[in-house]
Amino acid sequence: MENQSIKTIILGLIFTIATVVSFAQVPDEVILSLKTGNASTLSDYFNDNIELVVLEKDDVYSKDQAKQIVANFFSTNTAQRFAIIHQGGKEGARYAIGNLTTQSGVYRVYFLLKEKGSQVYIHQLRIEKQ
């Protein structure tokens, strides 16, 4: 009887941890696009309107405008590496903070992802000089 209770508790903990990890996960394509400086792939995840901060640019932009701003950033700051240093979230929203290393320096990247149905969209993206 006691052995069964322990198994039930362990299974419950595993399920809880798996659920929390799945809510906190950032899509691999988002991470890869930041690592490689691929604004086109990254913009596939942009919401229709996105709060964007890229150096001196700071506003709410349409998906196409934001794609162009990020593409301009990557054209002058060739990406070399990206690593997430912290991430979290809850049901329906996730965030991540990372360091983007480029040939011109290191930048702090923050993004907020929200779910619409089964799709995940970047609602906010910040790229700031560290």
Short mmCIF file of N, CA and C in Angstrom, two decimals, residues 29-100:
data_model
loop_
_atom_site.label_atom_id
_atom_site.label_comp_id
_atom_site.label_asym_id
_atom_site.label_seq_id
_atom_site.Cartn_x
_atom_site.Cartn_y
_atom_site.Cartn_z
N GLU A 29 13.06 26.94 -33.40
CA GLU A 29 13.28 27.81 -34.55
C GLU A 29 13.57 29.25 -34.12
N VAL A 30 12.96 29.70 -33.03
CA VAL A 30 13.23 31.05 -32.52
C VAL A 30 14.67 31.14 -32.05
N ILE A 31 15.12 30.16 -31.29
CA ILE A 31 16.50 30.16 -30.79
C ILE A 31 17.48 30.07 -31.95
N LEU A 32 17.23 29.18 -32.90
CA LEU A 32 18.13 29.02 -34.04
C LEU A 32 18.19 30.29 -34.88
N SER A 33 17.05 30.96 -35.07
CA SER A 33 17.05 32.18 -35.88
C SER A 33 17.85 33.29 -35.21
N LEU A 34 17.85 33.34 -33.88
CA LEU A 34 18.68 34.32 -33.17
C LEU A 34 20.16 33.94 -33.25
N LYS A 35 20.46 32.66 -33.17
CA LYS A 35 21.85 32.19 -33.27
C LYS A 35 22.45 32.52 -34.63
N THR A 36 21.62 32.43 -35.68
CA THR A 36 22.12 32.60 -37.04
C THR A 36 21.81 33.97 -37.62
N GLY A 37 21.05 34.79 -36.90
CA GLY A 37 20.70 36.11 -37.41
C GLY A 37 19.71 36.05 -38.55
N ASN A 38 18.79 35.11 -38.51
CA ASN A 38 17.82 34.91 -39.57
C ASN A 38 16.52 35.64 -39.23
N ALA A 39 16.39 36.88 -39.68
CA ALA A 39 15.22 37.71 -39.38
C ALA A 39 13.96 37.15 -40.04
N SER A 40 14.09 36.51 -41.17
CA SER A 40 12.94 35.97 -41.87
C SER A 40 12.26 34.86 -41.06
N THR A 41 13.04 33.90 -40.59
CA THR A 41 12.49 32.82 -39.77
C THR A 41 11.97 33.35 -38.44
N LEU A 42 12.71 34.26 -37.83
CA LEU A 42 12.27 34.85 -36.57
C LEU A 42 10.94 35.56 -36.74
N SER A 43 10.78 36.29 -37.83
CA SER A 43 9.55 37.06 -38.04
C SER A 43 8.34 36.16 -38.30
N ASP A 44 8.56 34.91 -38.66
CA ASP A 44 7.44 33.98 -38.80
C ASP A 44 6.70 33.82 -37.48
N TYR A 45 7.38 34.09 -36.38
CA TYR A 45 6.79 33.96 -35.05
C TYR A 45 6.26 35.29 -34.51
N PHE A 46 6.46 36.39 -35.25
CA PHE A 46 5.96 37.68 -34.79
C PHE A 46 4.44 37.70 -34.80
N ASN A 47 3.86 38.36 -33.80
CA ASN A 47 2.43 38.62 -33.78
C ASN A 47 2.14 39.64 -34.88
N ASP A 48 0.88 39.86 -35.21
CA ASP A 48 0.53 40.84 -36.25
C ASP A 48 1.08 42.22 -35.92
N ASN A 49 1.03 42.59 -34.66
CA ASN A 49 1.67 43.81 -34.15
C ASN A 49 2.55 43.39 -32.99
N ILE A 50 3.77 43.91 -32.97
CA ILE A 50 4.75 43.48 -31.98
C ILE A 50 5.39 44.69 -31.33
N GLU A 51 5.52 44.62 -30.01
CA GLU A 51 6.25 45.66 -29.28
C GLU A 51 7.73 45.35 -29.47
N LEU A 52 8.43 46.26 -30.14
CA LEU A 52 9.80 45.99 -30.54
C LEU A 52 10.73 47.09 -30.04
N VAL A 53 11.82 46.67 -29.43
CA VAL A 53 12.89 47.59 -29.03
C VAL A 53 14.17 47.01 -29.60
N VAL A 54 14.74 47.70 -30.57
CA VAL A 54 16.02 47.30 -31.14
C VAL A 54 16.88 48.55 -31.15
N LEU A 55 17.81 48.59 -30.20
CA LEU A 55 18.67 49.75 -29.99
C LEU A 55 17.81 51.01 -29.86
N GLU A 56 17.88 51.95 -30.81
CA GLU A 56 17.13 53.21 -30.69
C GLU A 56 15.69 53.11 -31.19
N LYS A 57 15.32 52.03 -31.85
CA LYS A 57 13.95 51.83 -32.32
C LYS A 57 13.12 51.28 -31.16
N ASP A 58 12.02 51.96 -30.84
CA ASP A 58 11.20 51.55 -29.70
C ASP A 58 9.75 51.95 -29.96
N ASP A 59 8.93 50.96 -30.39
CA ASP A 59 7.54 51.26 -30.70
C ASP A 59 6.79 49.95 -30.91
N VAL A 60 5.51 50.06 -31.21
CA VAL A 60 4.73 48.92 -31.65
C VAL A 60 4.71 48.96 -33.17
N TYR A 61 5.17 47.87 -33.79
CA TYR A 61 5.30 47.81 -35.24
C TYR A 61 4.46 46.68 -35.81
N SER A 62 4.12 46.81 -37.09
CA SER A 62 3.48 45.70 -37.78
C SER A 62 4.52 44.59 -37.96
N LYS A 63 4.06 43.43 -38.28
CA LYS A 63 4.95 42.28 -38.48
C LYS A 63 6.00 42.59 -39.55
N ASP A 64 5.58 43.19 -40.67
CA ASP A 64 6.51 43.50 -41.76
C ASP A 64 7.53 44.56 -41.37
N GLN A 65 7.07 45.60 -40.66
CA GLN A 65 8.00 46.65 -40.21
C GLN A 65 9.03 46.06 -39.24
N ALA A 66 8.55 45.25 -38.32
CA ALA A 66 9.45 44.64 -37.34
C ALA A 66 10.47 43.73 -38.02
N LYS A 67 10.03 42.99 -39.01
CA LYS A 67 10.94 42.11 -39.75
C LYS A 67 12.06 42.93 -40.38
N GLN A 68 11.72 44.07 -40.97
CA GLN A 68 12.72 44.92 -41.61
C GLN A 68 13.70 45.50 -40.59
N ILE A 69 13.21 45.93 -39.46
CA ILE A 69 14.08 46.49 -38.41
C ILE A 69 15.05 45.43 -37.89
N VAL A 70 14.55 44.22 -37.64
CA VAL A 70 15.41 43.14 -37.16
C VAL A 70 16.41 42.73 -38.24
N ALA A 71 15.97 42.70 -39.50
CA ALA A 71 16.88 42.37 -40.61
C ALA A 71 17.99 43.40 -40.71
N ASN A 72 17.66 44.67 -40.55
CA ASN A 72 18.68 45.73 -40.57
C ASN A 72 19.67 45.56 -39.42
N PHE A 73 19.15 45.20 -38.24
CA PHE A 73 20.03 44.97 -37.09
C PHE A 73 21.02 43.84 -37.40
N PHE A 74 20.51 42.72 -37.92
CA PHE A 74 21.38 41.57 -38.20
C PHE A 74 22.33 41.85 -39.37
N SER A 75 21.97 42.74 -40.27
CA SER A 75 22.88 43.05 -41.39
C SER A 75 24.10 43.84 -40.92
N THR A 76 23.95 44.60 -39.84
CA THR A 76 25.09 45.36 -39.31
C THR A 76 25.70 44.72 -38.07
N ASN A 77 25.05 43.70 -37.53
CA ASN A 77 25.54 43.00 -36.34
C ASN A 77 25.43 41.49 -36.61
N THR A 78 26.41 40.95 -37.27
CA THR A 78 26.38 39.54 -37.66
C THR A 78 26.37 38.65 -36.42
N ALA A 79 25.34 37.82 -36.31
CA ALA A 79 25.19 36.94 -35.15
C ALA A 79 26.26 35.86 -35.16
N GLN A 80 26.79 35.61 -33.96
CA GLN A 80 27.77 34.55 -33.80
C GLN A 80 27.28 33.46 -32.85
N ARG A 81 26.56 33.91 -31.79
CA ARG A 81 26.08 32.97 -30.78
C ARG A 81 24.86 33.55 -30.08
N PHE A 82 23.99 32.67 -29.63
CA PHE A 82 22.87 33.07 -28.78
C PHE A 82 22.66 32.00 -27.73
N ALA A 83 22.52 32.44 -26.48
CA ALA A 83 22.29 31.49 -25.39
C ALA A 83 21.24 32.05 -24.45
N ILE A 84 20.25 31.23 -24.15
CA ILE A 84 19.24 31.63 -23.18
C ILE A 84 19.83 31.50 -21.79
N ILE A 85 19.68 32.56 -20.99
CA ILE A 85 20.19 32.52 -19.62
C ILE A 85 19.07 32.36 -18.59
N HIS A 86 17.84 32.66 -19.00
CA HIS A 86 16.70 32.49 -18.09
C HIS A 86 15.42 32.42 -18.92
N GLN A 87 14.52 31.54 -18.51
CA GLN A 87 13.22 31.46 -19.17
C GLN A 87 12.19 30.97 -18.17
N GLY A 88 10.95 31.27 -18.47
CA GLY A 88 9.87 30.85 -17.58
C GLY A 88 8.54 31.13 -18.24
N GLY A 89 7.51 31.01 -17.47
CA GLY A 89 6.19 31.30 -18.01
C GLY A 89 5.11 30.56 -17.28
N LYS A 90 3.95 30.72 -17.81
CA LYS A 90 2.76 30.05 -17.31
C LYS A 90 1.91 29.70 -18.51
N GLU A 91 0.79 29.09 -18.26
CA GLU A 91 -0.08 28.69 -19.37
C GLU A 91 -0.46 29.92 -20.19
N GLY A 92 -0.16 29.86 -21.50
CA GLY A 92 -0.54 30.93 -22.41
C GLY A 92 0.52 31.98 -22.64
N ALA A 93 1.56 32.02 -21.81
CA ALA A 93 2.61 33.04 -21.98
C ALA A 93 3.96 32.49 -21.50
N ARG A 94 5.00 32.81 -22.25
CA ARG A 94 6.36 32.39 -21.91
C ARG A 94 7.29 33.57 -22.15
N TYR A 95 8.41 33.58 -21.48
CA TYR A 95 9.41 34.61 -21.73
C TYR A 95 10.79 33.97 -21.67
N ALA A 96 11.73 34.66 -22.27
CA ALA A 96 13.12 34.21 -22.21
C ALA A 96 14.02 35.43 -22.28
N ILE A 97 15.15 35.31 -21.62
CA ILE A 97 16.20 36.33 -21.65
C ILE A 97 17.47 35.62 -22.06
N GLY A 98 18.19 36.22 -22.99
CA GLY A 98 19.41 35.59 -23.46
C GLY A 98 20.46 36.60 -23.86
N ASN A 99 21.64 36.09 -24.15
CA ASN A 99 22.75 36.90 -24.64
C ASN A 99 23.01 36.56 -26.09
N LEU A 100 23.02 37.60 -26.92
CA LEU A 100 23.32 37.47 -28.33
C LEU A 100 24.70 38.05 -28.56
#
